[in-house]
XYZ file of C-alpha atoms in Angstrom:
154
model
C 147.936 -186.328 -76.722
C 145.585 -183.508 -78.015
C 143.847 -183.427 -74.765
C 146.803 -183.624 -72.733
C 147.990 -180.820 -74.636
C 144.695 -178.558 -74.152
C 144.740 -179.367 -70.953
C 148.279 -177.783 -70.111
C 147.966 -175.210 -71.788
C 145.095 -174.332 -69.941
C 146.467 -175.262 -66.906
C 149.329 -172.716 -67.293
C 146.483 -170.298 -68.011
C 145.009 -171.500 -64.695
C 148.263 -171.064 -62.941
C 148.652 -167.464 -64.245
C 145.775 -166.635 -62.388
C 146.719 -168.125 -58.951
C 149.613 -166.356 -59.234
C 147.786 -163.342 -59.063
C 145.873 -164.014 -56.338
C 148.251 -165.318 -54.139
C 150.734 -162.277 -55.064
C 147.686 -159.881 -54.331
C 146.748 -161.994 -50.889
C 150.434 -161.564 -49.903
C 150.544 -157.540 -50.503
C 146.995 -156.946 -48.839
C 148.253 -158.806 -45.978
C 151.564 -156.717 -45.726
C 149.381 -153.278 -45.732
C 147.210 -155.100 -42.909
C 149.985 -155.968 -40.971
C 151.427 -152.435 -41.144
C 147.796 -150.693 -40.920
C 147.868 -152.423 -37.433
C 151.402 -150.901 -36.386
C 153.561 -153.462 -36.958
C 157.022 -153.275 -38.485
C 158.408 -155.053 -41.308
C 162.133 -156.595 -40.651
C 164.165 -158.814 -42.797
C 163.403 -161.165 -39.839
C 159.624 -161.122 -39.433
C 159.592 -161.141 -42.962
C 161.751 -164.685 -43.483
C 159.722 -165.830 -39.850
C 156.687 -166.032 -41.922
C 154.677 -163.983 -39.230
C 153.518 -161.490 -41.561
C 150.120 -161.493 -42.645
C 149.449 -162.728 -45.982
C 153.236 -163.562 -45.972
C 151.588 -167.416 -47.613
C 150.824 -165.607 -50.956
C 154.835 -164.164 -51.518
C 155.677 -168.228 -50.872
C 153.162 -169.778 -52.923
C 153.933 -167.475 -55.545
C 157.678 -167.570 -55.396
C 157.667 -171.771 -55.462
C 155.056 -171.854 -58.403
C 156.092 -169.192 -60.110
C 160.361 -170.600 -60.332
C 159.015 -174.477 -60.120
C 155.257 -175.396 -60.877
C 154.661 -173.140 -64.201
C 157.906 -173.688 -65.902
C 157.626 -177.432 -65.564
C 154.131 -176.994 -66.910
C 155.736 -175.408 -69.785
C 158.225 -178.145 -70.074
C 156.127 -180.651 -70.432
C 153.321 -178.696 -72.680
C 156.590 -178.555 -74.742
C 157.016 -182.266 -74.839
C 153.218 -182.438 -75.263
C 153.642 -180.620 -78.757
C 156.141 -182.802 -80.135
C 154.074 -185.895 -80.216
C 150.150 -184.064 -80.406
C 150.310 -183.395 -84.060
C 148.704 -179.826 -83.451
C 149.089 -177.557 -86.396
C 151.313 -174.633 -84.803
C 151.329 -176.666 -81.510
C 155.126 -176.846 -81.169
C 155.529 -172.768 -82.000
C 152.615 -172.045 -79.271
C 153.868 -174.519 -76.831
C 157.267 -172.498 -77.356
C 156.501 -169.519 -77.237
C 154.834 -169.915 -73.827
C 157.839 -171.572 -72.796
C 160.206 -168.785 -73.478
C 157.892 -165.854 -72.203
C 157.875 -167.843 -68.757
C 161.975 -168.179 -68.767
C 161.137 -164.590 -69.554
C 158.654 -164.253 -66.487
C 161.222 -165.876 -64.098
C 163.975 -163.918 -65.063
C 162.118 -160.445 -64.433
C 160.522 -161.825 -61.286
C 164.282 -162.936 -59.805
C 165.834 -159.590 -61.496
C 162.735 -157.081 -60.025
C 163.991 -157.499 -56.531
C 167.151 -156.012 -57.952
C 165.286 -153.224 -60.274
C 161.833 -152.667 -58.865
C 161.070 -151.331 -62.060
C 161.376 -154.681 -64.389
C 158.085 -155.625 -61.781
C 155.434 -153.653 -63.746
C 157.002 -155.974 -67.030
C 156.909 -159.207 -64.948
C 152.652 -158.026 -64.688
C 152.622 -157.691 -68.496
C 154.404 -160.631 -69.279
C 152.245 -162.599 -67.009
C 149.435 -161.240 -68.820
C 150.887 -162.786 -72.467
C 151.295 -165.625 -70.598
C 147.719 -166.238 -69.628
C 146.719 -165.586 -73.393
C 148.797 -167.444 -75.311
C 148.375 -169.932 -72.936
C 144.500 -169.814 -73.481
C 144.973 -169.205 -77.293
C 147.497 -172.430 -77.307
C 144.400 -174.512 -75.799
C 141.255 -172.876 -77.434
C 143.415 -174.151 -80.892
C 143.618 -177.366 -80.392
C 141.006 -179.223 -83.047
C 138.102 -180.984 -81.202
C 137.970 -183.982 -83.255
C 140.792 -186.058 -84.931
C 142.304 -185.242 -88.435
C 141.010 -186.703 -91.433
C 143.873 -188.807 -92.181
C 143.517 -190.479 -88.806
C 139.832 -191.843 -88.863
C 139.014 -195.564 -90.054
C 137.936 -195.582 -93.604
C 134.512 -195.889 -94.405
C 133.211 -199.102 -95.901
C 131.390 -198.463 -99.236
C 127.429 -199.080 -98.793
C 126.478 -203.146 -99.202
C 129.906 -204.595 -98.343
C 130.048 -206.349 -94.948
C 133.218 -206.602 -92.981
């Protein structure tokens, strides 16, 4: 379980990171596609016949599906992994991504809750790497075999 657990958590770290780049292919290929004289419209834009117009999908379906079912299940992770503080990172990253949804769906609204969807991204990426960097290496003490004393077979 401790493993599974690092390994979400770094996972959503991972994710964090895609997200970027795909968001950042997707606007570099909307300047292209108007550096060449082209014309955005509500219906070249929903044709998919934009340059770069891949990243805004990619990054729309992982950012409302993939990463908060990451989250979910880092959250179910914690219950069982016995990681000191485990549960409070695992939810912690799970509310700043309901967090990071709801500015994402709300910025198309209020262009200006975008630059706190960036930052909140950012948190997520750390905690998320914090959250797996604490997970102990080995097992706890109470959970290894007991030692045999020296000169006693078994």
């Amino acid at each position: 379980m401790r493993t599974a657990y690092r390994v979400f958590a770094y996972l959503i770290a991972v994710e964090v990171v895609v997200q970027a780049a795909v968001i950042a292919y997707g606007v570099f290929g909307l300047g292209k596609w108007i550096d060449d004289g082209h014309v955005v419209t509500k219906h070249n834009a929903d044709s998919g016949s934009i340059t770069g117009s891949a990243g805004f999908v990619i990054h729309a379906v992982n950012g409302e599906l993939l990463v908060p079912l990451l989250a979910i299940v880092l959250l179910i992770l914690s219950l069982f992994a016995r990681i000191p503080g485990g549960v409070k990172w695992a939810g912690l990253i799970l509310l700043l991504v309901v967090v990071q949804v709801a500015l994402g769906l709300l910025s198309h609204a209020v262009p200006g809750l975008g630059a706190l969807h960036g930052i909140d991204a950012l948190a997520i990426f750390g905690v998320a790497a914090v959250a797996g960097y604490r997970v102990p290496r080995h097992r706890p003490a109470d959970s290894r075999p007991a030692e045999q004393p020296s000169g006693t077979r078994v």
